Structure formats: C-alpha cells, structure tokens
Short mmCIF file of C-alpha atoms in Angstrom, two decimals:
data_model
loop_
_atom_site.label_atom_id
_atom_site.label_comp_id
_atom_site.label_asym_id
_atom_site.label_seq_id
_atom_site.Cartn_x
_atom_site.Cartn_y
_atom_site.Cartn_z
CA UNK A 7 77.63 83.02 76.67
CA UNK A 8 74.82 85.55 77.47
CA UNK A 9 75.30 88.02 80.12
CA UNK A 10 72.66 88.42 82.71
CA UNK A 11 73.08 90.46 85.27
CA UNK A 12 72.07 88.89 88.44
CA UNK A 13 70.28 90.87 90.74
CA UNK A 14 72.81 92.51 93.14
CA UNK A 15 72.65 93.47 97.06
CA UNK A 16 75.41 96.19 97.70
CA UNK A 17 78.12 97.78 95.76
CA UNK A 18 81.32 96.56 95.82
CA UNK A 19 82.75 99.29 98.28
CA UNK A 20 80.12 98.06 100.83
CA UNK A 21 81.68 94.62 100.59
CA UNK A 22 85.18 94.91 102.03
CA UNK A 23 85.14 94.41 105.07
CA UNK A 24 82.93 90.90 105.04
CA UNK A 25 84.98 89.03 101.47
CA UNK A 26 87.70 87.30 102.88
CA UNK A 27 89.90 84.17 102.17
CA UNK A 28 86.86 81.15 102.34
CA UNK A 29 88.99 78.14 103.79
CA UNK A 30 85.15 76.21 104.38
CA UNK A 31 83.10 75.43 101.55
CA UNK A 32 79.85 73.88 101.34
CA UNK A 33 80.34 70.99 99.00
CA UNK A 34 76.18 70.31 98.34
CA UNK A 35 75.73 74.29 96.89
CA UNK A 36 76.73 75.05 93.56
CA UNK A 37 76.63 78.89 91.96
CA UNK A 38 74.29 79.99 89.86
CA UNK A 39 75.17 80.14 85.65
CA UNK A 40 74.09 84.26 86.45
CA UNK A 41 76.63 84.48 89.79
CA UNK A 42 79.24 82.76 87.37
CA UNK A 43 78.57 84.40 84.34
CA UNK A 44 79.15 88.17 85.93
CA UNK A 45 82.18 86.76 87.69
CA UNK A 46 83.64 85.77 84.46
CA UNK A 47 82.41 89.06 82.51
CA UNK A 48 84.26 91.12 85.13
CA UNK A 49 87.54 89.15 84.36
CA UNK A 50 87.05 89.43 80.70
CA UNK A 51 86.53 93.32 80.78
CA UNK A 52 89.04 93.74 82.87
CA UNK A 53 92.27 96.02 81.95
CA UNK A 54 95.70 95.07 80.60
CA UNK A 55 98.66 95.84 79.03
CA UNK A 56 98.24 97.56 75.98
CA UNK A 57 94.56 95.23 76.35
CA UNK A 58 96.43 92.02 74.90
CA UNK A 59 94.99 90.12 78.04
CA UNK A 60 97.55 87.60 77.75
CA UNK A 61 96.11 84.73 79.81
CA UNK A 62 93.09 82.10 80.08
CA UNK A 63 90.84 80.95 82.46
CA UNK A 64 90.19 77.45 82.86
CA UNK A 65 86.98 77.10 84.69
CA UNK A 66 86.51 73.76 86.74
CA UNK A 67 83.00 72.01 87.76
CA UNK A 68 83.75 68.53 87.06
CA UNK A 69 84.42 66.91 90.36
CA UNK A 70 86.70 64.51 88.79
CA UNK A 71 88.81 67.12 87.57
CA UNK A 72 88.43 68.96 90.66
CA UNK A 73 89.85 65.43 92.47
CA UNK A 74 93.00 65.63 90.59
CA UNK A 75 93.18 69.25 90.68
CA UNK A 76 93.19 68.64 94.89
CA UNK A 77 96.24 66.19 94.83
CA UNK A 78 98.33 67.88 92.97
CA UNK A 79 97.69 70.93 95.70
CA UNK A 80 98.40 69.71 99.05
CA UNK A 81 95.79 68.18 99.39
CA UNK A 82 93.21 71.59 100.51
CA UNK A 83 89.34 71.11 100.65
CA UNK A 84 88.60 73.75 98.86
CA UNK A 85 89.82 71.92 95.60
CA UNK A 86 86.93 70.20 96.14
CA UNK A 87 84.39 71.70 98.13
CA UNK A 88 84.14 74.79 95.99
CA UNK A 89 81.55 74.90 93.43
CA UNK A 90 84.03 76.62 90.90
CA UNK A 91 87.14 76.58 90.08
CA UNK A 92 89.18 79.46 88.39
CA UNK A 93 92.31 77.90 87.04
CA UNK A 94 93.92 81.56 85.69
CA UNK A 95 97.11 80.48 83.35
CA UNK A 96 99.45 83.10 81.39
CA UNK A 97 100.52 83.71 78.62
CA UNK A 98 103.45 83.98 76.36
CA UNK A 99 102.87 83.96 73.02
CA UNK A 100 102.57 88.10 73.05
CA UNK A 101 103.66 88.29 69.21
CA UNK A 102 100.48 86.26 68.20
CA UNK A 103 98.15 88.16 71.02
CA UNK A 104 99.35 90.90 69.27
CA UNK A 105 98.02 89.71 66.07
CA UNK A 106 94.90 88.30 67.22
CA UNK A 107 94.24 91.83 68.97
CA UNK A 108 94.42 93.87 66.14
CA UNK A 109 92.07 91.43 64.15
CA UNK A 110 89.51 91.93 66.61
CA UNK A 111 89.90 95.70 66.75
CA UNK A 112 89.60 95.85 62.94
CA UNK A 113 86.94 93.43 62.93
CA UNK A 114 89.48 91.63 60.41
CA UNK A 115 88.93 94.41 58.11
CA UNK A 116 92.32 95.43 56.19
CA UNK A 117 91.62 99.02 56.08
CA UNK A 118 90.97 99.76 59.40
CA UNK A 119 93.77 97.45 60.52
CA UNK A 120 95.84 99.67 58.27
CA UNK A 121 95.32 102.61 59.94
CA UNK A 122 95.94 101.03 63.51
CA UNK A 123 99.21 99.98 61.88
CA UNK A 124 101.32 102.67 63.79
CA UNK A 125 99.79 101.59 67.00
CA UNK A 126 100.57 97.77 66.37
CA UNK A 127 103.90 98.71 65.51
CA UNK A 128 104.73 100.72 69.07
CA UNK A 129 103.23 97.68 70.96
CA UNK A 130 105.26 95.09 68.75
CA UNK A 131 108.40 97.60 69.43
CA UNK A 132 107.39 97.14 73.15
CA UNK A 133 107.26 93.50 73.42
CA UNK A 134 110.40 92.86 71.21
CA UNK A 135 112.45 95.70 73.61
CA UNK A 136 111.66 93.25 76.65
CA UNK A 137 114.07 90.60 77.86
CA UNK A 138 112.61 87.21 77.29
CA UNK A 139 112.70 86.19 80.74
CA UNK A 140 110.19 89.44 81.49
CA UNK A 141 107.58 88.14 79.30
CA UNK A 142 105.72 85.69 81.78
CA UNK A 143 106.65 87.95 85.13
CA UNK A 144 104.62 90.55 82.93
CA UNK A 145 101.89 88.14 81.66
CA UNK A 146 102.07 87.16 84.92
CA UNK A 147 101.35 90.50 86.35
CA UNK A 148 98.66 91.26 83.79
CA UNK A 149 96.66 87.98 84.79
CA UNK A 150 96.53 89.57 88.70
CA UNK A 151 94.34 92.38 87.67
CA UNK A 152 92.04 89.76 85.84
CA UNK A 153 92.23 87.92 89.44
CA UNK A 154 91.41 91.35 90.99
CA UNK A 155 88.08 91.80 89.06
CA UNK A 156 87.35 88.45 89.65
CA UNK A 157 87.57 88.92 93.28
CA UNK A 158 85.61 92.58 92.85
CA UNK A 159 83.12 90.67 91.52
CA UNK A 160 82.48 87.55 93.61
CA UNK A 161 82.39 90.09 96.65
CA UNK A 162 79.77 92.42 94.64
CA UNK A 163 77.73 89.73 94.43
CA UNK A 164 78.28 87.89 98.20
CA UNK A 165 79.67 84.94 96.82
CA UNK A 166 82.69 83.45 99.17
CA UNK A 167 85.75 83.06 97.18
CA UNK A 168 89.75 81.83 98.13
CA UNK A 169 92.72 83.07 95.85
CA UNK A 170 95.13 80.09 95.99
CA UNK A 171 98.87 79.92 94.92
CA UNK A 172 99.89 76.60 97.00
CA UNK A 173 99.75 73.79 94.01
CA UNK A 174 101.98 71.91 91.91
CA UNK A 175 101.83 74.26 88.80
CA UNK A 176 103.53 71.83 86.58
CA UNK A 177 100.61 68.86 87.42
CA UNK A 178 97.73 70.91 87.35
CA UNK A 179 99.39 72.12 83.63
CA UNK A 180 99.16 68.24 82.35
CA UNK A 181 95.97 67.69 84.45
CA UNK A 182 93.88 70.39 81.85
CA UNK A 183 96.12 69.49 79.08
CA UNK A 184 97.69 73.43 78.41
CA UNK A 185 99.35 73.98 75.60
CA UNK A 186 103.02 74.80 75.63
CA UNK A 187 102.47 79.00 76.37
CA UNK A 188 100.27 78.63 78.51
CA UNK A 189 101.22 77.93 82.54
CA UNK A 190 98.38 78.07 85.49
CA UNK A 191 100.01 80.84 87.79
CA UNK A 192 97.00 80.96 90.28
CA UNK A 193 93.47 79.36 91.06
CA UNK A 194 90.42 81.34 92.77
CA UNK A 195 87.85 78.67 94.28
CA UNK A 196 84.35 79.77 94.24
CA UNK A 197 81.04 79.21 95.93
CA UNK A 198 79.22 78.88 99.34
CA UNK A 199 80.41 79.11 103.04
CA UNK A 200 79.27 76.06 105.56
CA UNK A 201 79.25 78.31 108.24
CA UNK A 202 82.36 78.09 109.86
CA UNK A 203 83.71 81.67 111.52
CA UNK A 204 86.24 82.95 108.82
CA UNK A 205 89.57 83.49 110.38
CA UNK A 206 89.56 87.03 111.49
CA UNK A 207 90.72 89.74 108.82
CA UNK A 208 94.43 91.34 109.59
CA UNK A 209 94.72 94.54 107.25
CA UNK A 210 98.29 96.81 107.61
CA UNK A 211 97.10 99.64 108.70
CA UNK A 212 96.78 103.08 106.06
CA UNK A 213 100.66 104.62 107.54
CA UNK A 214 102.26 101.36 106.93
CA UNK A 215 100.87 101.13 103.20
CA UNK A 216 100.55 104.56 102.11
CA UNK A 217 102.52 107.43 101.64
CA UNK A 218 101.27 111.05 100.37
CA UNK A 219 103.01 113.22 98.27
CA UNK B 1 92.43 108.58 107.87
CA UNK B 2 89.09 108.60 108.41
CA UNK B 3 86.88 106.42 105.87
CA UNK B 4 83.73 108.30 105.19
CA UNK B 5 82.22 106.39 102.50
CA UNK B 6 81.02 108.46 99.53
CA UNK B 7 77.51 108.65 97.65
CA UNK B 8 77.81 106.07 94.71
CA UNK B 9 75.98 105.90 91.75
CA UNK B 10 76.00 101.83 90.67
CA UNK B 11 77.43 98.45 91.70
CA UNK B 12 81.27 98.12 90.08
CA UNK B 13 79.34 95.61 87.82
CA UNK B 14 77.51 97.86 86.03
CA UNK B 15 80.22 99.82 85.21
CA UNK B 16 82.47 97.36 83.52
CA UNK B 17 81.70 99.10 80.01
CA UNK B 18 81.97 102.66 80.92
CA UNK B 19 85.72 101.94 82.40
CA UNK B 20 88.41 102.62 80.09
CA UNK B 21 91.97 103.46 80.36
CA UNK B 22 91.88 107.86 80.71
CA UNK B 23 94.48 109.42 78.37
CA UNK B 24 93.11 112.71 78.18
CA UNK B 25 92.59 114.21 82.23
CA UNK B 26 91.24 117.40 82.95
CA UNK B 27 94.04 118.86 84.69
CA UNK B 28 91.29 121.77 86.25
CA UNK B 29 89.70 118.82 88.22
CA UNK B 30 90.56 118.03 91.63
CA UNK B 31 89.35 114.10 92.92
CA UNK B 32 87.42 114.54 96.21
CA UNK B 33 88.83 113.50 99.51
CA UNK B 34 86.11 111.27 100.06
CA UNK B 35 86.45 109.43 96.75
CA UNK B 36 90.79 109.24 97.13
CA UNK B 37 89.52 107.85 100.22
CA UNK B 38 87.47 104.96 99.34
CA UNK B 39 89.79 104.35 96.35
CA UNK B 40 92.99 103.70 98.87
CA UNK B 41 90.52 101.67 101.38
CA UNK B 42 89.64 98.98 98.40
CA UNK B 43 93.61 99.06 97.91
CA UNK B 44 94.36 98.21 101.90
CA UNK B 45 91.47 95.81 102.12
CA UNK B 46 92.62 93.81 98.85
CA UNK B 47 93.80 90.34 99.57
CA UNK B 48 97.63 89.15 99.68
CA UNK B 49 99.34 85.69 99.88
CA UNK B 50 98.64 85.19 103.39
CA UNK B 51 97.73 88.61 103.74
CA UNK B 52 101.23 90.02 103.74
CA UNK B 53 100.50 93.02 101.57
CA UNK B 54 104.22 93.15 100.31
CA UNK B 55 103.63 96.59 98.75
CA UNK B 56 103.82 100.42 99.45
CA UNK B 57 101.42 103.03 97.41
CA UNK B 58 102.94 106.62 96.94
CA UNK B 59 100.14 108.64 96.58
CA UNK B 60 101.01 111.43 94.57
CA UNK B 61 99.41 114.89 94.46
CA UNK B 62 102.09 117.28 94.01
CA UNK B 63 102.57 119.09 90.84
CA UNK B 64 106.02 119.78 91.23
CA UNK B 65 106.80 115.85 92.23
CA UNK B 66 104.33 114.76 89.29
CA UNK B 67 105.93 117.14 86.57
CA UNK B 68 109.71 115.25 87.44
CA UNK B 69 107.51 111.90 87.18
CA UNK B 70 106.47 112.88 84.15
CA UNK B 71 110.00 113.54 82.41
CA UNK B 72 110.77 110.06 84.08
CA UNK B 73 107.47 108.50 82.37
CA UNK B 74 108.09 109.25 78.46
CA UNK B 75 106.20 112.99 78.79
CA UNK B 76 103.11 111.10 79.27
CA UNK B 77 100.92 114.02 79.95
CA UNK B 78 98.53 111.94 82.23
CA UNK B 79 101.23 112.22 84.88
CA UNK B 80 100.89 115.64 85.35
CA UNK B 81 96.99 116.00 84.21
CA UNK B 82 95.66 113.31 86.41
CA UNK B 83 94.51 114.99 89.67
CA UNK B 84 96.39 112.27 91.81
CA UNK B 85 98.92 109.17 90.96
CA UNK B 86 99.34 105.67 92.94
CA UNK B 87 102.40 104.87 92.57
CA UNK B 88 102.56 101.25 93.36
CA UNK B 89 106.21 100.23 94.77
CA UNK B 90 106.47 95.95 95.60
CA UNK B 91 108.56 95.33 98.86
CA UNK B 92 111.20 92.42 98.79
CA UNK B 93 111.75 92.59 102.90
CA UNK B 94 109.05 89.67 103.58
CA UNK B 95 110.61 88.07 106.83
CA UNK B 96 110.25 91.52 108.14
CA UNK B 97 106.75 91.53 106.67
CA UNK B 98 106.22 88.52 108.78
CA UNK B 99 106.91 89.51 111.95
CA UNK B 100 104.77 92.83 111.37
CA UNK B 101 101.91 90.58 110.31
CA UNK B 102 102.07 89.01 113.22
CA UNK B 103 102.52 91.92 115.65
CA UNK B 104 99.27 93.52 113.99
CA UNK B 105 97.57 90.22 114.31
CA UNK B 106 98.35 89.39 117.67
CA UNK B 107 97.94 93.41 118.72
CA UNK B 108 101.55 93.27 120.38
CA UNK B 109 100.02 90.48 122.99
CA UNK B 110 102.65 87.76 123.35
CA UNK B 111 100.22 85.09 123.93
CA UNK B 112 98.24 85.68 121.37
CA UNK B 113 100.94 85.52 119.27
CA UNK B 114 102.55 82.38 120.70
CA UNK B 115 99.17 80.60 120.06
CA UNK B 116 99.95 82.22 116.13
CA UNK B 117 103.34 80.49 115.92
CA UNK B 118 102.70 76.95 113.73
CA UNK B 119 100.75 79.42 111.40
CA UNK B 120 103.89 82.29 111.44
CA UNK B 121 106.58 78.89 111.22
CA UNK B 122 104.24 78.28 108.22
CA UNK B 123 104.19 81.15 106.21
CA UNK B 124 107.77 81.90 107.07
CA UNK B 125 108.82 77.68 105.58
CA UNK B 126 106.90 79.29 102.51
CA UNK B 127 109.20 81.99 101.94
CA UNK B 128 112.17 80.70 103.15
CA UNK B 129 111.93 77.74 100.62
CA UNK B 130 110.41 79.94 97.60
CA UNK B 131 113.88 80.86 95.18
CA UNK B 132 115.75 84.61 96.10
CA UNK B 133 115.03 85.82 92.43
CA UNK B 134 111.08 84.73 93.14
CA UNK B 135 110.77 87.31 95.78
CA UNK B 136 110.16 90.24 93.83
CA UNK B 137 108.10 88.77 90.99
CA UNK B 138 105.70 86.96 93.72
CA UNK B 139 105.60 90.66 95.39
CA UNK B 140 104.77 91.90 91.79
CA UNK B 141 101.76 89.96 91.54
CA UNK B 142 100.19 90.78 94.69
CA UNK B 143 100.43 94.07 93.72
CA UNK B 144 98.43 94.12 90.71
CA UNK B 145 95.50 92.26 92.88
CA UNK B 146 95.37 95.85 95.28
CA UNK B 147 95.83 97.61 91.65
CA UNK B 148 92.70 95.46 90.45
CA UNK B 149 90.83 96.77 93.45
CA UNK B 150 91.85 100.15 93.07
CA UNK B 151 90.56 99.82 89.62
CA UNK B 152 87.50 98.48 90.60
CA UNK B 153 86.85 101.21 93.59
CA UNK B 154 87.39 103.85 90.16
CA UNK B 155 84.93 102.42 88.28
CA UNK B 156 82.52 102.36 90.63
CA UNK B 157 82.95 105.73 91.81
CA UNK B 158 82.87 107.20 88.36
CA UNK B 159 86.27 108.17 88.77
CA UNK B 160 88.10 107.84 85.73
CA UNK B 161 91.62 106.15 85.77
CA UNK B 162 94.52 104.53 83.97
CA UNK B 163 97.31 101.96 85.12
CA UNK B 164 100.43 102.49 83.63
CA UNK B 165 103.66 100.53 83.82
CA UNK B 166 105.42 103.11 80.72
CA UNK B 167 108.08 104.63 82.72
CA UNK B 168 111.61 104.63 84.47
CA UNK B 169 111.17 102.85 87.52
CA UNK B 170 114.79 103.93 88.63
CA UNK B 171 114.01 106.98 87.92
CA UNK B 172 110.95 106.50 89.94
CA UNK B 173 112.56 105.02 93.02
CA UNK B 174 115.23 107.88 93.12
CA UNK B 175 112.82 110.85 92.74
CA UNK B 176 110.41 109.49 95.42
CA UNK B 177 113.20 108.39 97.48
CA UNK B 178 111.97 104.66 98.42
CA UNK B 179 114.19 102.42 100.27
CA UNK B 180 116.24 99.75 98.76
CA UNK B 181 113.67 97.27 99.65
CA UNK B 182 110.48 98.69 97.18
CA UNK B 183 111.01 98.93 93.96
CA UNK B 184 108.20 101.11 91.91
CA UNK B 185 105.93 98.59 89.80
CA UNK B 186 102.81 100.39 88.25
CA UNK B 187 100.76 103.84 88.40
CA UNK B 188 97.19 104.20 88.51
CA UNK B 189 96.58 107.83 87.22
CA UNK B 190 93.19 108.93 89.03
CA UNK B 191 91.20 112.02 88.10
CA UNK B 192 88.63 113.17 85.41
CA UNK B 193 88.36 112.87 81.72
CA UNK B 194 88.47 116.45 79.77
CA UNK B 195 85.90 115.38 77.55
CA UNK B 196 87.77 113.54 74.62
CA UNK B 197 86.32 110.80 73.27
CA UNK B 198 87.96 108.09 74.49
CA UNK B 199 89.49 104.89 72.25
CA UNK B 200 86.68 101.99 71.81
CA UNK B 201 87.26 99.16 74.17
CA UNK B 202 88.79 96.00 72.71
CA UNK B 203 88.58 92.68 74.66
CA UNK B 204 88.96 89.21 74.00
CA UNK B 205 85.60 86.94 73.74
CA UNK B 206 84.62 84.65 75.82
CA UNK B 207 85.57 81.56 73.96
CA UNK B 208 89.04 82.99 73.07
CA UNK B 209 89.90 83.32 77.46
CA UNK B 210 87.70 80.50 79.17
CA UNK B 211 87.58 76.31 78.86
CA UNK B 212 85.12 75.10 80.77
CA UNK B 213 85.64 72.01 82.13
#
C-alpha cells in the first residue's frame, strides 16, 4: 500500500465539535483509496504497549460480507450503508508478537537483534508476569488507542464515522474466518452522511471529568 | 475552563512520524496553558459507548504529588520530568453514569428527559445485562479511545508525550485519593523532549495488521 496524503481541510483540533457517532449513511458514496489509506496509516502508526500492536484490522467493502456482518449485529444500517468497515480484532499470541517485533526492529539481522536482547527479555519478563486472563483485557486496551487514531483521523479528514460494540462477536469471528488468537472486540463504520441531523452531541462537562493536581 | 485554541503548526496527520513515546523530558520546560488546554478538550470531546465517558483524568502538575507517583511507578524518571501527567482512572459506577447522562442531556428539564426515556431504558438494559466482572474492562477500553485523542491532540501540537501503564495502580489510587469507584488505568506523561535522541519507531506493516475483504 502507498501512502498518499489526501489533501486535508482543518486540523484535527478544529474537528471536535462537528465528528460525532454517524447513525445515517449514504449507501451510493464510497471513500476514496487516499481517505482510506490515511485512515489506516494513522491506525498503523499508532502507539502501544511496548509497540507489539497486538491486534488486526479486518477491513470490509464487500457488500456480501457486509450483509452477514449486519445480521449477526442487530440488525443496524450502518453494517451496510457504510462504505467501510473496520472490523478491529485482538490479539493474544503476545509471545510470538514479541518475536515477530524484534525481527522487524533488527531487520532480521542477528547482531542487532543481539544487542536488543536485554530489551526483549524485560518485555518477555512483562508478558510472562501477567495473569493469563489479563492478556486480552490488555490487547484489548491496546487495540482502543488504534480505534482512537482511527477516529483522529476520519475526523481530520471530514469523513463521518460510528464506533460500534453492539454485535455478536463470536459470528462476526466465523463470518471473516479469524484464527484462534484473534477475537473482533469492536467495528468503526466509515463513509458519507445522507443528511440526516446527527443526534445532538452530550459531552460531561470539564469538573465532572477532570481533576488538577 | 476556557478553551482558547492554540496556534498549530500541521494537521495530526502529518505528524504521525515525528510522534514517539518521550523518555527523556526536559524537566526546565513548562507545557503552556493553552496547549494543556486543547490537549484535555480532545480528551472530553472523545467518543464513549453511548457517550457515557466512564472515566476521570487526574491532571497532575505538582512536583511533590509527581515525585510520590514516581516511587509508585518503578523510578520512572518521566513522572517527575514530564511538565504535567494524565492520570487516567476508569469509573465502574455506570447506572449513576446514566442518570448524569441524562440530566446533562435533558439540561435538568423533566420533559425533555421523559421524551429521552426508551433511549435511557436502552442503554441502562445494556448494562444491566452486560456480566459484573465486564464492567471495569468495558470502562478500560473507553478509556484508551480519550487516551488515543489525547495522543493525537500531542502530536499535533508538537507536544511531546508518552502513555504509560508501568506502575502501581494501588499505589496510585491511594496517593491521589480516588473513590472506590475509579480505579487508575494509564498515564500520558506530557511535556518536552531534552534533546535525546529518541529510540527509532518500530511498527507493524501493513500486510502484517489489515485483510481486506
């Protein structure tokens, strides 16, 4: 995949107060491969864990898929309607992540990997010190800030977008065939508004959610 | 709070490269009002599972409060060099979460809110029928989306930063005294780098994290 940047109107900071939750999608417009492209790019640089970025992104235009995708989630238009579909699964194989990381920050050359030995060794230490039933909470967790960027992103770039946690994870698993340590956790829909007012935006308000120190 | 939006240099995705986790903060260097500001506004305005926002941030500025964080946090010596720390605390009290959502979206009218009620009997069915020990992990992961948009309000700033889940979160709780029903999650150190070179950016390529389908 080549990354072009598409052509942008205002910064992301300028865009918070219009992004919300798109319930209406246009089902005749489709994103562009640039609009899509930067969305993904911002989910791939995105931060981590120790970087081991222990998810995948399953991204949905067939409308078949999309079909089956929409039954085995209530039902909801957006399934459907949305040009895009961001199936974000996590993971759990950390021990092989682990692995795989340190190839790609050697460039699978032994020497360097040998000197990055200490640090593979902490970050080993830190997975094996977890409880097992922490490891997809915190795969979990990691896979949110990917959904963040995401989010950044498709608002950067005035593209309507809907987060989505109401589906049958277990069905949408066997609909895109994911392997065993791998489980879709949540789904952002992307693409065009028809028009319809957006539900108007409730925000807490700064004393309820912060506290200085 | 007033939100006076600050001068920016680029769009957050342009600055996806420069970003990097800070481990070396210029403790000298203060973070402007206006930039804390804008930084804590992406973090209201993030999105939520029905926009519940089941989180407090603790927004720390105080050396003596950071140097205890600090012995709670491994000796990490971003805790006390960053200019200012979010602590991010999830909140397990979501049926009280509810009917504060509902007062803010109804502005205390009881009408409005009455008209509100299949949508509050909806999100409260949701909750009610999600598991006990799913409360906080659900919490967790709405989190990390305002974390991700904290992030992202960094980067475009220029404002270097670095989440970081290494610490006591007891330890945490007790020294920033939060009620029993937040629990401390993740920091996001904020401030500026002293200059050290930072540690070249690993991340996973494309075809390793997406399917397309």
């Amino acid at each position: 995949m080549v990354f072009n940047h598409p052509e942008m109107s205002k910064p992301f900071l300028e865009q918070l107060n219009w992004r919300h939750a798109e319930k209406n999608f246009d089902a005749e417009k489709t994103l562009e491969d640039a609009q899509l492209n930067a969305i993904l790019e911002a989910t791939r640089m995105s931060p981590s864990s120790f970087g081991i970025q222990p998810y995948h992104v399953y991204v949905v235009s067939d409308a078949s898929v999309k079909t089956k995708l929409r039954a085995a989630a209530y039902d909801q238009a957006q399934f459907t309607d949305a040009s895009c579909l961001l199936v974000f699964a996590s993971r759990t194989d950390h021990m092989k992540r682990v692995d795989q990381y340190f190839e790609y920050a050697s460039d699978g050359d032994a020497e360097t990997r040998e000197k990055l030995k200490g640090y593979e060794d902490m970050m080993r230490g830190f997975i094996q010190n977890m409880p097992q039933e922490a490891w997809k909470p915190w795969a979990d967790r990691q896979t949110y800030i990917a959904l963040g960027f995401a989010l950044a992103a498709a608002a950067e770039l005035e593209v309507q977008s809907c987060p989505m946690e109401g589906f049958d994870t277990k069905q949408f698993d066997e609909i895109l065939g994911l392997p065993e340590h791998m489980k879709s956790v949540v789904v952002l829909s992307l693409g065009y508004s028809d028009g319809s007012p957006a539900r108007s935006k409730v925000r807490f308000p700064e004393d309820d959610l912060f506290t200085h120190v």
